[in-house]
Amino acid sequence: MKDNPQKASLSKQERAFFDQRANLYDKVIISTSPVGMDRIKRRARSITQGAELKKGMTVLELGCGTGEYTKEFAEKQVQLVSLDISPEMIRVARSKTDSGVQFIVSNAEQLPFKEGVFDSVIGNAILHHFPDLCMALQEVRRTKTQQARIVFREPNLYNPAKFFAFGIPILRIFRKNRWSPSEKVFSRSFIKKLLKETGYSVLDIEYAGLVGSKCPIPITRFLYRIERRFSKTPVLNALMGSMIIQAK
C-alpha cells in the first residue's frame, strides 16, 4: 500500500466511511430485527461449516464490523482474532462480546501477523470492500497455514438486485452515500480466477441466499425452502444473492 498512493487513499476513505456509520450500522445495514438475526446465524453457520472450525483452532476473521458475526464465530470456542479497518466498528464489536476475542484495527492488505499462524481465515461480505483484493488474498495466504481453509460469503454480481446496483456504473451516482468508496461486486468466475492466480486451490464456490435482512416474517420460511431448491438448480442458482467461497 505504501507504493500505491491511490489505494492508500482509498483505504483511508473506507475507514472514514465506516467510522461515521458504526453507531447506526446494525439498524440500517445488517438489521438486528428477528429476521435479520436469524439470517446472521444462518450465514455464520454456512461459513463455520465450510471452514470446518474446531475448538482451539486459531482463526482470523476479516472485516468483523460491528461484531454480530464475531459473536457467532466465537461460539465455536476457537482462538478468534477479529480485524477491521475501522476503529469505531471495533469499538462497537468489542462492546458485544466478553469471550476473549482479540480485536485488531488494521488494513487487510498489510496484515500485522507472522507467516503461517492461522488455522482458518473467514469473513462475511468483506472481500468486495478491499481496494486491492489481490494483495489482501496474498496476505491471507501468507499468514495462514498451508492446509488452512479460507471461507468468505460475498454478494453475487449476477443476482438481479446486485447487478442493477453494481453492474450499471452510472447508477452508483444516485446511491454513492450507500456504498463505501471501494465497494464493488464480483462474479464467481472472477473470484475463482483471482484465487488461482494468487496461489489458492479452490474447493467450492456455492450460490446461496434469497432472504434479505428486512424481509417480511411471513414469507421467510417460504423463501428458505425456495432457496434450498434454487441452490441446486443450474442457471437459477446463479441468480441468488451471495456466494460461499471456499479455498485453501
PDB file of N, CA, C and O in Angstrom, residues 149-152 188 192 195 201-207 232 243-248:
ATOM      1  N   ARG A 149      -8.159 -23.613   5.604  1.00  0.00           N
ATOM      2  CA  ARG A 149      -9.234 -23.202   4.704  1.00  0.00           C
ATOM      3  C   ARG A 149      -9.537 -21.712   4.885  1.00  0.00           C
ATOM      4  O   ARG A 149      -9.471 -21.192   5.988  1.00  0.00           O
ATOM      5  N   ILE A 150      -9.873 -21.068   3.787  1.00  0.00           N
ATOM      6  CA  ILE A 150     -10.453 -19.740   3.861  1.00  0.00           C
ATOM      7  C   ILE A 150     -11.891 -19.853   3.379  1.00  0.00           C
ATOM      8  O   ILE A 150     -12.177 -20.579   2.419  1.00  0.00           O
ATOM      9  N   VAL A 151     -12.801 -19.177   4.071  1.00  0.00           N
ATOM     10  CA  VAL A 151     -14.204 -19.207   3.686  1.00  0.00           C
ATOM     11  C   VAL A 151     -14.768 -17.805   3.825  1.00  0.00           C
ATOM     12  O   VAL A 151     -14.688 -17.189   4.890  1.00  0.00           O
ATOM     13  N   PHE A 152     -15.326 -17.300   2.735  1.00  0.00           N
ATOM     14  CA  PHE A 152     -15.941 -15.982   2.726  1.00  0.00           C
ATOM     15  C   PHE A 152     -17.314 -16.064   2.065  1.00  0.00           C
ATOM     16  O   PHE A 152     -17.497 -16.803   1.101  1.00  0.00           O
ATOM     17  N   ARG A 188     -18.623 -15.239  -9.773  1.00  0.00           N
ATOM     18  CA  ARG A 188     -17.936 -16.471  -9.362  1.00  0.00           C
ATOM     19  C   ARG A 188     -16.708 -16.713 -10.219  1.00  0.00           C
ATOM     20  O   ARG A 188     -15.658 -17.099  -9.709  1.00  0.00           O
ATOM     21  N   LYS A 192     -12.874 -16.927  -8.677  1.00  0.00           N
ATOM     22  CA  LYS A 192     -12.204 -18.213  -8.892  1.00  0.00           C
ATOM     23  C   LYS A 192     -10.867 -18.014  -9.605  1.00  0.00           C
ATOM     24  O   LYS A 192      -9.837 -18.581  -9.219  1.00  0.00           O
ATOM     25  N   LEU A 195      -8.348 -16.248  -7.194  1.00  0.00           N
ATOM     26  CA  LEU A 195      -7.837 -17.172  -6.179  1.00  0.00           C
ATOM     27  C   LEU A 195      -6.738 -18.062  -6.758  1.00  0.00           C
ATOM     28  O   LEU A 195      -5.691 -18.265  -6.135  1.00  0.00           O
ATOM     29  N   SER A 201      -5.942 -23.172  -3.926  1.00  0.00           N
ATOM     30  CA  SER A 201      -6.693 -24.269  -4.520  1.00  0.00           C
ATOM     31  C   SER A 201      -8.158 -24.035  -4.181  1.00  0.00           C
ATOM     32  O   SER A 201      -8.537 -23.994  -3.007  1.00  0.00           O
ATOM     33  N   VAL A 202      -8.997 -23.835  -5.190  1.00  0.00           N
ATOM     34  CA  VAL A 202     -10.411 -23.543  -4.968  1.00  0.00           C
ATOM     35  C   VAL A 202     -11.157 -24.835  -4.660  1.00  0.00           C
ATOM     36  O   VAL A 202     -11.133 -25.781  -5.439  1.00  0.00           O
ATOM     37  N   LEU A 203     -11.818 -24.888  -3.508  1.00  0.00           N
ATOM     38  CA  LEU A 203     -12.562 -26.070  -3.093  1.00  0.00           C
ATOM     39  C   LEU A 203     -13.998 -26.031  -3.592  1.00  0.00           C
ATOM     40  O   LEU A 203     -14.522 -27.030  -4.086  1.00  0.00           O
ATOM     41  N   ASP A 204     -14.639 -24.879  -3.447  1.00  0.00           N
ATOM     42  CA  ASP A 204     -16.027 -24.758  -3.879  1.00  0.00           C
ATOM     43  C   ASP A 204     -16.440 -23.288  -3.869  1.00  0.00           C
ATOM     44  O   ASP A 204     -15.938 -22.505  -3.057  1.00  0.00           O
ATOM     45  N   ILE A 205     -17.303 -22.917  -4.773  1.00  0.00           N
ATOM     46  CA  ILE A 205     -17.955 -21.610  -4.740  1.00  0.00           C
ATOM     47  C   ILE A 205     -19.435 -21.879  -4.972  1.00  0.00           C
ATOM     48  O   ILE A 205     -19.867 -22.132  -6.091  1.00  0.00           O
ATOM     49  N   GLU A 206     -20.187 -21.843  -3.880  1.00  0.00           N
ATOM     50  CA  GLU A 206     -21.593 -22.235  -3.892  1.00  0.00           C
ATOM     51  C   GLU A 206     -22.487 -20.997  -3.836  1.00  0.00           C
ATOM     52  O   GLU A 206     -22.234 -20.069  -3.081  1.00  0.00           O
ATOM     53  N   TYR A 207     -23.526 -21.000  -4.646  1.00  0.00           N
ATOM     54  CA  TYR A 207     -24.507 -19.917  -4.600  1.00  0.00           C
ATOM     55  C   TYR A 207     -25.473 -20.146  -3.440  1.00  0.00           C
ATOM     56  O   TYR A 207     -25.869 -21.277  -3.143  1.00  0.00           O
ATOM     57  N   LYS A 232     -29.497 -25.764  -5.822  1.00  0.00           N
ATOM     58  CA  LYS A 232     -29.096 -26.997  -6.508  1.00  0.00           C
ATOM     59  C   LYS A 232     -29.491 -26.997  -7.991  1.00  0.00           C
ATOM     60  O   LYS A 232     -29.238 -27.977  -8.698  1.00  0.00           O
ATOM     61  N   MET A 243     -22.462 -15.752  -2.624  1.00  0.00           N
ATOM     62  CA  MET A 243     -21.626 -16.918  -2.895  1.00  0.00           C
ATOM     63  C   MET A 243     -20.882 -17.304  -1.624  1.00  0.00           C
ATOM     64  O   MET A 243     -20.422 -16.418  -0.885  1.00  0.00           O
ATOM     65  N   ILE A 244     -20.765 -18.597  -1.373  1.00  0.00           N
ATOM     66  CA  ILE A 244     -19.940 -19.095  -0.278  1.00  0.00           C
ATOM     67  C   ILE A 244     -18.647 -19.602  -0.910  1.00  0.00           C
ATOM     68  O   ILE A 244     -18.641 -20.604  -1.629  1.00  0.00           O
ATOM     69  N   ILE A 245     -17.568 -18.907  -0.656  1.00  0.00           N
ATOM     70  CA  ILE A 245     -16.287 -19.159  -1.324  1.00  0.00           C
ATOM     71  C   ILE A 245     -15.382 -19.953  -0.393  1.00  0.00           C
ATOM     72  O   ILE A 245     -15.105 -19.517   0.735  1.00  0.00           O
ATOM     73  N   GLN A 246     -14.922 -21.111  -0.843  1.00  0.00           N
ATOM     74  CA  GLN A 246     -14.044 -21.957  -0.048  1.00  0.00           C
ATOM     75  C   GLN A 246     -12.783 -22.283  -0.830  1.00  0.00           C
ATOM     76  O   GLN A 246     -12.850 -22.695  -1.988  1.00  0.00           O
ATOM     77  N   ALA A 247     -11.657 -22.094  -0.192  1.00  0.00           N
ATOM     78  CA  ALA A 247     -10.357 -22.384  -0.838  1.00  0.00           C
ATOM     79  C   ALA A 247      -9.340 -22.690   0.243  1.00  0.00           C
ATOM     80  O   ALA A 247      -9.581 -22.513   1.441  1.00  0.00           O
ATOM     81  N   LYS A 248      -8.155 -23.134  -0.170  1.00  0.00           N
ATOM     82  CA  LYS A 248      -7.059 -23.341   0.776  1.00  0.00           C
ATOM     83  C   LYS A 248      -5.734 -23.219   0.057  1.00  0.00           C
ATOM     84  O   LYS A 248      -5.689 -23.102  -1.172  1.00  0.00           O
TER      85      LYS A 248
END
